[in-house]
Short mmCIF file of C-alpha atoms in Angstrom, two decimals:
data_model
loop_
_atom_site.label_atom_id
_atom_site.label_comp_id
_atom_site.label_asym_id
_atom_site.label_seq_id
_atom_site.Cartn_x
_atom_site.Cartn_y
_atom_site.Cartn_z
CA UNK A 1 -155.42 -17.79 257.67
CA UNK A 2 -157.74 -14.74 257.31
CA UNK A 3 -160.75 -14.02 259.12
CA UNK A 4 -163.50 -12.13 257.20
CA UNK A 5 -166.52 -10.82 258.91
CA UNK A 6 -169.72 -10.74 256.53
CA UNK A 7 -172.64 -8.09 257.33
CA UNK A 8 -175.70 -8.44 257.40
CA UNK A 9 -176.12 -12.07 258.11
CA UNK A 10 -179.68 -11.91 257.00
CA UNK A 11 -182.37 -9.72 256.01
CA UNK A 12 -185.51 -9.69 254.67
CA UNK A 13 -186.14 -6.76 251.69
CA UNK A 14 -188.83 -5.08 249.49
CA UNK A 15 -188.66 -6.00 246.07
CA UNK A 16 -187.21 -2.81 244.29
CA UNK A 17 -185.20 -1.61 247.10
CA UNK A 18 -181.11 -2.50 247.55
CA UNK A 19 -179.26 -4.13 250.15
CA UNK A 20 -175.46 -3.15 250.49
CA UNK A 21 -173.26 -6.46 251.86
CA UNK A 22 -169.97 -5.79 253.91
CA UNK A 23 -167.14 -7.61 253.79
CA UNK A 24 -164.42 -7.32 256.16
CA UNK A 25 -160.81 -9.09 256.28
CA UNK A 26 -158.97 -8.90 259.30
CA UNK A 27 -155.57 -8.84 256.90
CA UNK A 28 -154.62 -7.61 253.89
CA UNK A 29 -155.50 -10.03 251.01
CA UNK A 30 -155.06 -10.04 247.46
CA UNK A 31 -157.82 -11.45 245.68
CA UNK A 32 -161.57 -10.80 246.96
CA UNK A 33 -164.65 -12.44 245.33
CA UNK A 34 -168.58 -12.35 245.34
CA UNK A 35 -170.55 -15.42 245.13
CA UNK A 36 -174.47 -16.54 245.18
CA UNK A 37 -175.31 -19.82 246.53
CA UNK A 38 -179.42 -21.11 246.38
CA UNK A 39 -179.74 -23.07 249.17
CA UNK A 40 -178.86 -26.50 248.41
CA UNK A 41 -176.81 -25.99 245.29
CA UNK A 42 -173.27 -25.05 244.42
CA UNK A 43 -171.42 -21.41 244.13
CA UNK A 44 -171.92 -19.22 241.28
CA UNK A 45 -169.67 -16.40 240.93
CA UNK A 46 -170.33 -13.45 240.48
CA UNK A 47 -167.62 -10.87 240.50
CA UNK A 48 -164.18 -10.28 241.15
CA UNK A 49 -163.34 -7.26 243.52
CA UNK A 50 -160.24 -5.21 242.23
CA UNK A 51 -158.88 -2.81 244.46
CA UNK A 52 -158.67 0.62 243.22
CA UNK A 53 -160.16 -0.86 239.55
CA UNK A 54 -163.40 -2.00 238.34
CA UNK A 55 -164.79 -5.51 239.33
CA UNK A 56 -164.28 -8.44 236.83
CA UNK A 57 -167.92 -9.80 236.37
CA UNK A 58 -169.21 -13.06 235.04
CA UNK A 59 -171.59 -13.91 232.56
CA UNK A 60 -174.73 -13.06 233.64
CA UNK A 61 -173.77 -10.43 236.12
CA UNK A 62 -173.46 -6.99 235.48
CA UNK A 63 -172.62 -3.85 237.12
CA UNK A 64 -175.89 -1.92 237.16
CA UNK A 65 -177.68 -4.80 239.27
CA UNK A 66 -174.40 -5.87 241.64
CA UNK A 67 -172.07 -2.63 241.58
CA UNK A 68 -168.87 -3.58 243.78
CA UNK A 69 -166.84 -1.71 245.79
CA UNK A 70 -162.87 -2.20 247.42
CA UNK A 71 -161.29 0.27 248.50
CA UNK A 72 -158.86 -1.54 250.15
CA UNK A 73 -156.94 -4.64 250.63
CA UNK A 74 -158.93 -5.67 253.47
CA UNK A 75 -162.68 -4.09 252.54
CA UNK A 76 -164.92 -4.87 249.81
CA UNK A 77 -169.01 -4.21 249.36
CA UNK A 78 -171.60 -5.74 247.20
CA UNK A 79 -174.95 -4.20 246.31
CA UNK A 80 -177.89 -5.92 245.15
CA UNK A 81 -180.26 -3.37 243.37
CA UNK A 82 -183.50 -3.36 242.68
CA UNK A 83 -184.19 -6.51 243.94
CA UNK A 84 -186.81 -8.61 243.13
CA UNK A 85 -187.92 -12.13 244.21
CA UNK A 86 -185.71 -13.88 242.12
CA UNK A 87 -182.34 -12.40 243.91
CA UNK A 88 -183.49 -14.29 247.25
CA UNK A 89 -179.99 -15.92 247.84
CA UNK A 90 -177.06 -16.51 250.16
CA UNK A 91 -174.41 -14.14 249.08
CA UNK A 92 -170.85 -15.12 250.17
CA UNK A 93 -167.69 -13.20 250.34
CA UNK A 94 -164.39 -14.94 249.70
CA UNK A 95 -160.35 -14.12 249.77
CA UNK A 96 -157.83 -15.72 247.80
CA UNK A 97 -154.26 -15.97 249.11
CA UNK A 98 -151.14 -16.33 246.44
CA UNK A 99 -149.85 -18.31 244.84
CA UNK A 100 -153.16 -19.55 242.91
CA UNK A 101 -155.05 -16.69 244.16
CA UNK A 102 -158.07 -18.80 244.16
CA UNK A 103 -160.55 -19.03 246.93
CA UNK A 104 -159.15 -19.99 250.35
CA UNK A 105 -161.48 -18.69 252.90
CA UNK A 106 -165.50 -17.70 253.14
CA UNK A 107 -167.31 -15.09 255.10
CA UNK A 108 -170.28 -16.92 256.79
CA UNK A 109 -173.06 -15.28 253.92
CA UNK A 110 -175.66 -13.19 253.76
CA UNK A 111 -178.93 -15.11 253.25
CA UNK A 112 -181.19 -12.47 251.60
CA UNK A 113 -185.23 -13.10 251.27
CA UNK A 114 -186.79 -10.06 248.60
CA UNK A 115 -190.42 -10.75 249.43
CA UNK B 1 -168.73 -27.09 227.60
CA UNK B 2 -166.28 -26.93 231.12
CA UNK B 3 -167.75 -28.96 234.03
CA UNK B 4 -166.71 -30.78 237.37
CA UNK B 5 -169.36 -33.30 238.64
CA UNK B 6 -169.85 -35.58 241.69
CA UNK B 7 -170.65 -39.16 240.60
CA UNK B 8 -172.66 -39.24 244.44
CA UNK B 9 -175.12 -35.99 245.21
CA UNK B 10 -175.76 -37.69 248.66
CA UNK B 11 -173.18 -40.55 250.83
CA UNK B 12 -174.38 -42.03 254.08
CA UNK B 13 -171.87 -43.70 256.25
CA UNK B 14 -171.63 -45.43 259.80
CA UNK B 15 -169.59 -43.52 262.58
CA UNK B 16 -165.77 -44.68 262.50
CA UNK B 17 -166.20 -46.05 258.88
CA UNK B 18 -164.34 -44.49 255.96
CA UNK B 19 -165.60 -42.22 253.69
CA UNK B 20 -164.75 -41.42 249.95
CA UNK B 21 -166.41 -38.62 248.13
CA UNK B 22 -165.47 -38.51 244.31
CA UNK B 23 -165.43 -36.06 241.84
CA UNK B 24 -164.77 -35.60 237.78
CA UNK B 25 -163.68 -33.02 236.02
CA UNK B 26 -163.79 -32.38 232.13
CA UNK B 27 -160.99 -29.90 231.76
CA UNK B 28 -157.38 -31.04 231.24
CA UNK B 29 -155.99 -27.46 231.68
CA UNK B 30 -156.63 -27.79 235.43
CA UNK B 31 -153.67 -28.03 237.48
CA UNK B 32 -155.30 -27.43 241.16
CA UNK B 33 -157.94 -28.96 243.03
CA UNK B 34 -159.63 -27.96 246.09
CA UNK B 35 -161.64 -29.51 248.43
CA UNK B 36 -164.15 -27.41 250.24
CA UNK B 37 -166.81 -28.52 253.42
CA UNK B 38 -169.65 -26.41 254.02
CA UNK B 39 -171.73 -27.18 257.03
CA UNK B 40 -175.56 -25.83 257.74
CA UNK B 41 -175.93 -21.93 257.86
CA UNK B 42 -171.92 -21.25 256.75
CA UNK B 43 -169.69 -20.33 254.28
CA UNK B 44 -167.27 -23.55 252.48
CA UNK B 45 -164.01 -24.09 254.42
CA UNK B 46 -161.13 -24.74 252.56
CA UNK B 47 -160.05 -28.68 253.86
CA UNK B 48 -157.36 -29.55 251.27
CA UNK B 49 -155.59 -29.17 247.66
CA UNK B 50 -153.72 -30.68 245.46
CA UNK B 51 -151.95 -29.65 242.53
CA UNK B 52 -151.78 -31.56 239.17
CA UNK B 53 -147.45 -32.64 239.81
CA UNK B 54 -149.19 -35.02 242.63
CA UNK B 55 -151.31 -37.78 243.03
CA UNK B 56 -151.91 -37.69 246.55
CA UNK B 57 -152.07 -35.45 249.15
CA UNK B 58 -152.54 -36.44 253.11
CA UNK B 59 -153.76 -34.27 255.66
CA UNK B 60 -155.31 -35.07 259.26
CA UNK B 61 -158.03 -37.75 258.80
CA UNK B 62 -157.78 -36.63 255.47
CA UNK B 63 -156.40 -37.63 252.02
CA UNK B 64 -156.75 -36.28 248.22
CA UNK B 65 -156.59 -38.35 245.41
CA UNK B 66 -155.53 -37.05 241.87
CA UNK B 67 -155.78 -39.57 238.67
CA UNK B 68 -155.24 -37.15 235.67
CA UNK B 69 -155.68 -39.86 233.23
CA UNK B 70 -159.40 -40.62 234.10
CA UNK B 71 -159.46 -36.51 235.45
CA UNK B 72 -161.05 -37.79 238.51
CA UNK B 73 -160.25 -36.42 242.02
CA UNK B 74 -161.47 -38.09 245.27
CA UNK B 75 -161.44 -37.24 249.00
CA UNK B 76 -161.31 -39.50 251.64
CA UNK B 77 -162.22 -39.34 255.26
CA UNK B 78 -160.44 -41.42 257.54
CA UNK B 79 -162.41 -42.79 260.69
CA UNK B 80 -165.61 -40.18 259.72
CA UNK B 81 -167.51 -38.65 262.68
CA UNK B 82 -170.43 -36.71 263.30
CA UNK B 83 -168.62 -33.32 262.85
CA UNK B 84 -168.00 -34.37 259.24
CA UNK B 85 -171.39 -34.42 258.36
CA UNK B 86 -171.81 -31.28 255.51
CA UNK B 87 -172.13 -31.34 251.84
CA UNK B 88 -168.53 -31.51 250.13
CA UNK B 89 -167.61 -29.53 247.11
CA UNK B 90 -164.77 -30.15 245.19
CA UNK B 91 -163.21 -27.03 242.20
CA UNK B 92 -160.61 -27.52 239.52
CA UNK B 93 -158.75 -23.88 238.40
CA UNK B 94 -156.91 -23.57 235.85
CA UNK B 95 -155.30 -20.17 234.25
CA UNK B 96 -157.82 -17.98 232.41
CA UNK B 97 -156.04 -14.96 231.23
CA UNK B 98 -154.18 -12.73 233.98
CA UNK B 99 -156.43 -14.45 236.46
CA UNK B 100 -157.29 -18.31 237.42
CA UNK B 101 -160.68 -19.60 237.05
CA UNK B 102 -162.37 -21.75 239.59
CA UNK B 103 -165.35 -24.20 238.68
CA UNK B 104 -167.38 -25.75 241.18
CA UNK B 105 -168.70 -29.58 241.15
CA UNK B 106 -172.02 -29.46 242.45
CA UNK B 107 -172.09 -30.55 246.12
CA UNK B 108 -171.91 -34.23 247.75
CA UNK B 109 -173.72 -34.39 251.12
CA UNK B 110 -172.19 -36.50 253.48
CA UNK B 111 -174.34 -37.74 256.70
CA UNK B 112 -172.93 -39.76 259.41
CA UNK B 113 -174.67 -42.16 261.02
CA UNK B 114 -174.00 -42.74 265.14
#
């Protein structure tokens, strides 16, 4: 199992300002993901975190408005920039383990108000 | 276009019945299913998967259900308690490229009853 430490847990921003999200793994891990989840509804991605290459986004999603960093197997950050209203979320980072590399485990989110 | 849906967005049940969430899914490429519970304030937790060379899968109070020719996936809770109450997603992936896609059903929410 991995253990993955999510930072800030919440936080309340200006609209036009950015928030940076941490996620940590406490082992080396393959696969690293960003989601958004309104409250009450199912997980969107939104990116895929490569390390050492550019993120794989979804439609929708692009670089300018949720640049990604990993720098490592165990380390990945999400920005949301110039935030307005509409990007009040939860933001949730996930790990994939082999063989399907698909999501295994969840940080516990960062629930983000822009007022 | 791809989807997975939940035939129930909310289940209530007594404590110590049985409880069976169900799912479809719409794309016959799929060859793993995953069962995820997300309680109040936290991230989904991986319960249990299946892939598409079974039909069932049993874990501790829980079992997975796999009928590819309806493509319709099930979990069921054996003896449910209190602790179980969350909302219940099930995902189908399938290869997409050099990567595997996962698509999300929408979310059953299961509440126990004492």
């Amino acid at each position: 199992s991995a253990v993955i430490s999510q930072k800030p847990s919440r936080d309340i921003c200006q609209r036009g300002t950015s928030l940076t999200i941490q996620c940590q793994v406490d082992s080396q891990v393959t696969m690293m993901f960003w989601y958004r989840q309104q409250p009450g509804q199912s997980l969107t991605l939104i990116a895929t975190a490569n390390q050492g290459s550019e993120a794989t986004y979804e439609s929708g999603f692009v670089i300018d408005k949720f640049p990604i960093s990993r720098p490592n197997l165990t380390f990945s950050t999400l920005t949301v920039s110039n935030m307005s209203p509409e990007d009040s979320s939860i933001y949730l980072c996930s790990v994939g383990n082999r063989p399907e590399n698909t999501e295994a485990f969840f940080g516990q989110g960062t629930r983000l108000t822009v007022v | 276009g791809e989807s997975v849906g939940l035939h129930l967005p909310t289940l209530s049940v007594q404590e110590g019945d049985n409880s069976i969430i169900n799912c479809a899914y719409s794309n016959s490429a799929s060859d793993y299913f995953i069962w995820y519970k997300q309680e109040s304030g936290k991230g989904p937790q991986f319960i249990i998967d299946i892939r598409s060379n079974m039909d069932k899968r049993q874990g501790q109070r829980v079992t997975v259900l796999l009928n590819k020719t309806v493509k319709h996936l099930s979990l069921q809770i054996a003896a449910t308690q209190p602790g179980d109450s969350a909302v219940y997603f099930c995902a189908e992936s399938h290869n997409a490229g050099n990567n595997r896609k996962l698509i999300w059903g929408l979310g059953t929410s299961l509440a126990v009853n004492p």
